[in-house]
């Protein structure tokens, strides 16, 4: 019996690790990417949209539509991502895209894809690799479409370790904490891959070498990861940098490599020192449903071995 690939939408702000996440999804036959939607985050949404097109073309998959989304958070001012360089790809120069983004807005496309999934009797998995502005708007505009969402699987948050863009806040959540609170209070089934997990996924030199094959994709990934090293063994316990967003794809493809704990998630969205902090109700003290699975531990070696194999599939001739 053949299993149907899991239909997903990738909502992202490419971004080095977003771009590698997109490539891994394209190299994974278990997944069917129905759309790539973009949002303001690591880079302005126009830059992120152009990067998404370039990455799809690099992988020979410009048949997948790119839909430009919100150019700012619901309330907060833009917060540029560190470590991605001015072009969002750590200086990697890819050719100008030959294809254009659709004129349809990301939120409208998400709605259309969810309606179509509903008509087909299926549900979509929404992967968020950036701030959750688009998804929050979708839920406010079309609450009835939540029924066609299977799960929201996101890179975001920090629970038992410090934040990376503020003392207690991770970038994607801090960039739009109001949107994140809308999503986590919507009653959807969610999976969070927070810094607690991604800091276990360090791009050590050996892992980078394994992901940097001789083909076009392997070379591009190698160039981007060359700039990802935080060079801070004291903080991270290893050379390299935490490879955040690709873990979302790995979770969908190989969930056995991840340990999760159930909880309800709240987001501090007040204008406070802790704005953007994610707070887990591990012991059901709030009475809210434990509708989130929070990744606590990962098998990093298994995940990086998977990454190397999936990237090789995109460079078949090498
Ligand atoms: C997240 O922030 C961005 O810089 C990365 O792309 C990732 O999504 C990590 O905090
Ligand atoms: Ca991202």
Coordinates of C-alpha atoms and ligand atoms in Angstrom, one line a residue:
X1 CA 0.0 0.0 0.0
X2 CA 1.4 3.4 -0.9
X3 CA 0.9 6.3 1.5
X4 CA -0.2 9.6 0.1
X5 CA 2.3 12.4 0.7
X6 CA 1.3 14.8 3.5
X7 CA 0.0 18.1 2.0
X8 CA 1.7 21.1 3.6
X9 CA 1.9 24.8 3.2
X10 CA 5.3 26.4 4.2
X11 CA 4.9 29.9 5.6
X12 CA 8.3 31.4 6.0
X13 CA 10.7 34.4 5.9
X14 CA 13.7 33.1 4.0
X15 CA 16.3 33.4 5.7
X16 CA 19.1 30.9 5.6
X17 CA 17.5 28.2 7.8
X18 CA 14.1 28.7 6.1
X19 CA 15.7 28.2 2.7
X20 CA 17.3 25.0 3.9
X21 CA 13.9 23.9 5.3
X22 CA 12.2 24.5 1.9
X23 CA 14.9 22.5 0.2
X24 CA 14.5 19.6 2.6
X25 CA 10.8 19.6 2.1
X26 CA 11.4 19.4 -1.7
X27 CA 13.8 16.5 -1.2
X28 CA 11.2 14.5 1.0
X29 CA 8.8 12.4 -1.0
X30 CA 6.7 12.0 2.2
X31 CA 5.6 15.7 1.7
X32 CA 3.7 17.6 -0.9
X33 CA 4.3 21.3 -0.8
X34 CA 1.1 22.9 -1.9
X35 CA 2.3 26.6 -1.5
X36 CA 5.1 28.7 -0.1
X37 CA 3.8 31.8 1.6
X38 CA 6.0 34.6 2.9
X39 CA 5.9 37.1 5.7
X40 CA 8.0 39.9 7.0
X41 CA 10.6 38.6 9.4
X42 CA 14.3 37.9 8.9
X43 CA 14.2 40.2 5.9
X44 CA 11.5 42.5 4.4
X45 CA 8.7 40.4 2.8
X46 CA 9.8 41.5 -0.7
X47 CA 13.3 40.1 -0.2
X48 CA 12.0 36.9 1.5
X49 CA 9.6 36.4 -1.4
X50 CA 12.3 36.8 -4.0
X51 CA 14.5 34.3 -2.0
X52 CA 11.7 31.8 -1.9
X53 CA 11.5 32.0 -5.7
X54 CA 15.2 31.6 -6.1
X55 CA 15.4 28.6 -3.8
X56 CA 12.5 26.9 -5.6
X57 CA 14.3 27.5 -8.9
X58 CA 17.6 26.2 -7.5
X59 CA 15.8 22.9 -6.8
X60 CA 14.0 22.9 -10.2
X61 CA 10.6 23.3 -8.5
X62 CA 9.3 26.6 -9.8
X63 CA 6.0 24.8 -10.4
X64 CA 5.2 25.5 -6.7
X65 CA 3.5 28.8 -6.2
X66 CA 5.0 31.6 -4.0
X67 CA 2.5 33.9 -2.3
X68 CA 3.6 37.1 -0.7
X69 CA 2.1 37.8 2.7
X70 CA 2.1 40.5 5.4
X71 CA 4.7 43.2 5.2
X72 CA 4.5 43.9 8.9
X73 CA 3.4 42.4 12.2
X74 CA 0.0 43.0 13.6
X75 CA 1.2 45.6 16.0
X76 CA 5.0 45.5 16.4
X77 CA 7.6 47.3 14.4
X78 CA 9.9 45.1 12.2
X79 CA 12.6 43.2 13.9
X80 CA 15.3 42.0 11.4
X81 CA 16.8 38.5 11.8
X82 CA 20.4 38.3 12.8
X83 CA 22.8 36.0 11.0
X84 CA 21.0 36.0 7.6
X85 CA 23.0 38.9 6.1
X86 CA 21.5 41.8 4.0
X87 CA 20.1 39.5 1.3
X88 CA 18.7 37.0 3.7
X89 CA 20.9 34.2 2.3
X90 CA 24.1 35.0 4.1
X91 CA 25.5 36.5 0.9
X92 CA 24.8 33.5 -1.3
X93 CA 24.2 35.0 -4.8
X94 CA 21.5 33.1 -6.7
X95 CA 20.3 34.2 -10.1
X96 CA 17.4 36.7 -10.3
X97 CA 14.3 34.6 -10.3
X98 CA 12.7 33.9 -13.7
X99 CA 9.3 33.3 -12.1
X100 CA 7.2 35.8 -10.3
X101 CA 5.3 35.5 -7.1
X102 CA 1.5 35.2 -7.5
X103 CA -0.5 38.4 -7.2
X104 CA -2.8 36.5 -4.8
X105 CA -2.1 37.4 -1.1
X106 CA -0.6 34.6 1.1
X107 CA -3.6 34.7 3.4
X108 CA -6.1 34.4 0.5
X109 CA -4.0 31.5 -0.9
X110 CA -4.0 29.7 2.5
X111 CA -7.8 30.1 2.6
X112 CA -8.2 28.7 -1.0
X113 CA -5.9 25.7 -0.3
X114 CA -7.8 24.9 3.0
X115 CA -11.1 25.2 1.2
X116 CA -9.9 22.8 -1.5
X117 CA -8.6 20.4 1.1
X118 CA -12.0 20.5 2.8
X119 CA -13.7 19.7 -0.6
X120 CA -11.3 16.8 -1.1
X121 CA -12.0 15.5 2.5
X122 CA -8.4 16.1 3.6
X123 CA -6.7 18.5 5.9
X124 CA -3.5 20.5 5.5
X125 CA -0.5 20.8 7.8
X126 CA 0.7 24.4 8.1
X127 CA 4.4 24.8 8.7
X128 CA 5.4 28.2 10.1
X129 CA 9.1 29.0 9.9
X130 CA 8.7 32.7 10.7
X131 CA 6.4 35.1 12.5
X132 CA 2.8 34.0 12.5
X133 CA 1.1 37.1 11.1
X134 CA -0.4 35.4 8.0
X135 CA -1.8 32.5 10.0
X136 CA -3.3 34.8 12.7
X137 CA -5.1 36.9 10.0
X138 CA -6.4 33.7 8.3
X139 CA -7.9 32.6 11.6
X140 CA -9.5 35.9 12.2
X141 CA -10.8 36.2 8.6
X142 CA -12.0 32.6 8.1
X143 CA -12.4 30.9 11.5
X144 CA -14.4 28.2 9.8
X145 CA -11.3 27.0 7.9
X146 CA -9.6 25.9 11.0
X147 CA -11.5 22.7 10.6
X148 CA -9.4 21.9 7.6
X149 CA -6.1 22.4 9.4
X150 CA -4.6 19.1 10.5
X151 CA -1.8 20.6 12.6
X152 CA 0.3 23.8 12.8
X153 CA 4.0 22.8 13.1
X154 CA 6.2 25.7 14.0
X155 CA 9.7 26.7 14.8
X156 CA 9.2 29.1 17.7
X157 CA 9.4 29.9 21.4
X158 CA 11.8 29.2 24.2
X159 CA 10.6 27.4 27.4
X160 CA 13.4 26.3 29.7
X161 CA 16.3 28.2 28.2
X162 CA 16.8 31.9 27.5
X163 CA 15.5 33.7 24.4
X164 CA 17.7 34.6 21.4
X165 CA 16.3 38.1 20.6
X166 CA 15.4 39.1 24.1
X167 CA 16.0 37.7 27.6
X168 CA 13.0 35.4 27.4
X169 CA 11.9 35.6 23.8
X170 CA 12.7 33.8 20.6
X171 CA 12.8 35.7 17.4
X172 CA 9.7 34.4 15.5
X173 CA 7.4 34.9 18.5
X174 CA 8.9 38.3 19.5
X175 CA 8.5 39.5 16.0
X176 CA 4.7 39.1 16.2
X177 CA 3.7 38.0 19.7
X178 CA 0.1 39.1 19.2
X179 CA -0.2 36.8 16.1
X180 CA 1.3 33.9 18.1
X181 CA -1.2 34.4 20.9
X182 CA -4.0 34.3 18.3
X183 CA -2.7 31.0 16.9
X184 CA -2.1 29.3 20.3
X185 CA -5.5 30.3 21.6
X186 CA -7.4 29.1 18.5
X187 CA -8.0 25.5 19.6
X188 CA -5.8 24.1 16.9
X189 CA -3.5 21.1 17.3
X190 CA 0.0 22.5 17.3
X191 CA 3.6 21.4 17.5
X192 CA 6.3 23.8 18.7
X193 CA 9.9 23.3 18.0
X194 CA 11.5 25.8 20.4
X195 CA 15.0 26.9 21.0
X196 CA 15.2 24.2 23.7
X197 CA 15.2 21.7 20.8
X198 CA 16.9 23.7 18.1
X199 CA 20.0 24.3 20.3
X200 CA 20.5 20.6 20.3
X201 CA 20.8 20.7 16.4
X202 CA 24.2 22.4 16.0
X203 CA 25.8 22.7 12.6
X204 CA 29.1 21.2 13.5
X205 CA 31.8 21.1 10.8
X206 CA 31.2 17.4 10.2
X207 CA 27.5 17.9 9.8
X208 CA 28.0 20.8 7.4
X209 CA 30.4 18.8 5.3
X210 CA 27.8 16.0 5.0
X211 CA 25.2 18.5 3.9
X212 CA 27.5 20.2 1.4
X213 CA 27.5 17.9 -1.6
X214 CA 29.2 18.8 -4.9
X215 CA 25.9 19.6 -6.8
X216 CA 24.2 23.0 -7.1
X217 CA 22.0 22.5 -4.0
X218 CA 24.7 21.0 -1.8
X219 CA 27.1 23.9 -2.7
X220 CA 24.4 26.5 -2.0
X221 CA 23.7 24.9 1.4
X222 CA 27.4 24.7 2.2
X223 CA 27.9 28.4 1.4
X224 CA 25.0 29.5 3.6
X225 CA 26.0 27.3 6.5
X226 CA 29.6 28.6 6.3
X227 CA 28.1 31.8 7.7
X228 CA 26.0 30.1 10.4
X229 CA 28.7 29.3 12.9
X230 CA 28.2 31.3 16.1
X231 CA 31.7 30.4 17.2
X232 CA 30.4 30.3 20.9
X233 CA 31.1 26.8 22.3
X234 CA 30.5 28.1 25.8
X235 CA 26.9 29.0 25.1
X236 CA 26.0 26.3 22.6
X237 CA 28.2 23.4 23.7
X238 CA 29.6 22.9 20.2
X239 CA 30.9 24.8 17.2
X240 CA 28.3 25.8 14.6
X241 CA 24.9 27.3 14.9
X242 CA 21.5 26.0 15.8
X243 CA 19.7 24.8 12.6
X244 CA 16.2 25.9 13.6
X245 CA 13.6 25.8 10.8
X246 CA 14.6 22.5 9.1
X247 CA 13.6 20.7 12.2
X248 CA 10.0 21.4 11.3
X249 CA 10.4 19.4 8.1
X250 CA 12.4 16.6 9.9
X251 CA 9.6 16.4 12.5
X252 CA 7.0 15.7 9.7
X253 CA 9.2 13.1 8.0
X254 CA 10.7 11.3 11.0
X255 CA 8.8 12.0 14.2
X256 CA 10.5 9.1 16.0
X257 CA 13.6 11.4 16.2
X258 CA 11.7 13.8 18.4
X259 CA 10.4 13.7 22.0
X260 CA 7.5 15.9 22.9
X261 CA 5.5 16.9 26.0
X262 CA 1.9 18.1 25.9
X263 CA 0.9 21.5 27.3
X264 CA -1.2 24.6 26.5
X265 CA 0.9 27.5 25.3
X266 CA 0.4 31.2 26.2
X267 CA 2.3 34.1 24.7
X268 CA 3.2 37.2 26.7
X269 CA 2.0 39.9 24.3
X270 CA 1.9 42.8 26.7
X271 CA 4.4 45.6 26.4
X272 CA 6.7 44.2 29.0
X273 CA 10.2 43.1 29.6
X274 CA 9.1 39.5 28.8
X275 CA 7.1 40.4 25.6
X276 CA 7.3 37.4 23.2
X277 CA 7.9 34.8 26.0
X278 CA 6.2 31.5 25.5
X279 CA 4.8 30.0 28.7
X280 CA 3.8 26.3 28.8
X281 CA 1.1 25.0 31.2
X282 CA 2.8 21.6 31.7
X283 CA 0.5 20.5 34.6
X284 CA -2.8 21.9 33.4
X285 CA -3.0 24.6 36.0
X286 CA -4.9 26.9 33.7
X287 CA -7.7 24.4 32.8
X288 CA -6.9 25.1 29.1
X289 CA -6.6 22.1 26.8
X290 CA -3.1 20.6 26.3
X291 CA -3.4 21.2 22.5
X292 CA 0.3 21.8 21.9
X293 CA 3.1 19.2 21.6
X294 CA 6.3 20.9 22.6
X295 CA 9.5 19.3 21.4
X296 CA 11.9 18.8 24.3
X297 CA 14.6 16.4 23.0
X298 CA 15.9 15.4 19.6
X299 CA 18.1 12.8 18.1
X300 CA 20.4 15.3 16.4
X301 CA 22.7 12.8 14.7
X302 CA 19.7 11.0 13.2
X303 CA 18.2 14.3 12.0
X304 CA 21.4 15.5 10.4
X305 CA 21.9 12.1 8.7
X306 CA 18.4 12.5 7.3
X307 CA 19.2 16.1 6.1
X308 CA 22.2 15.0 4.2
X309 CA 20.3 12.2 2.4
X310 CA 17.3 14.4 1.5
X311 CA 19.6 17.2 0.1
X312 CA 21.4 14.6 -2.0
X313 CA 18.1 13.7 -3.7
X314 CA 18.0 17.2 -5.1
X315 CA 21.4 16.8 -6.8
X316 CA 20.8 13.4 -8.4
X317 CA 23.6 13.6 -11.0
X318 CA 26.3 14.1 -8.4
Ligands
LIG1 C1 14.1 31.7 14.1 O1 14.4 33.1 13.8 C2 14.9 33.3 12.5 O2 16.1 34.1 12.5 C3 15.2 31.9 12.0 O3 14.9 31.8 10.6 C4 14.3 31.0 12.8 O4 13.0 30.9 12.1 C5 15.0 31.3 15.2 O5 14.8 32.0 16.3
LIG2 CA1 12.6 31.6 9.9

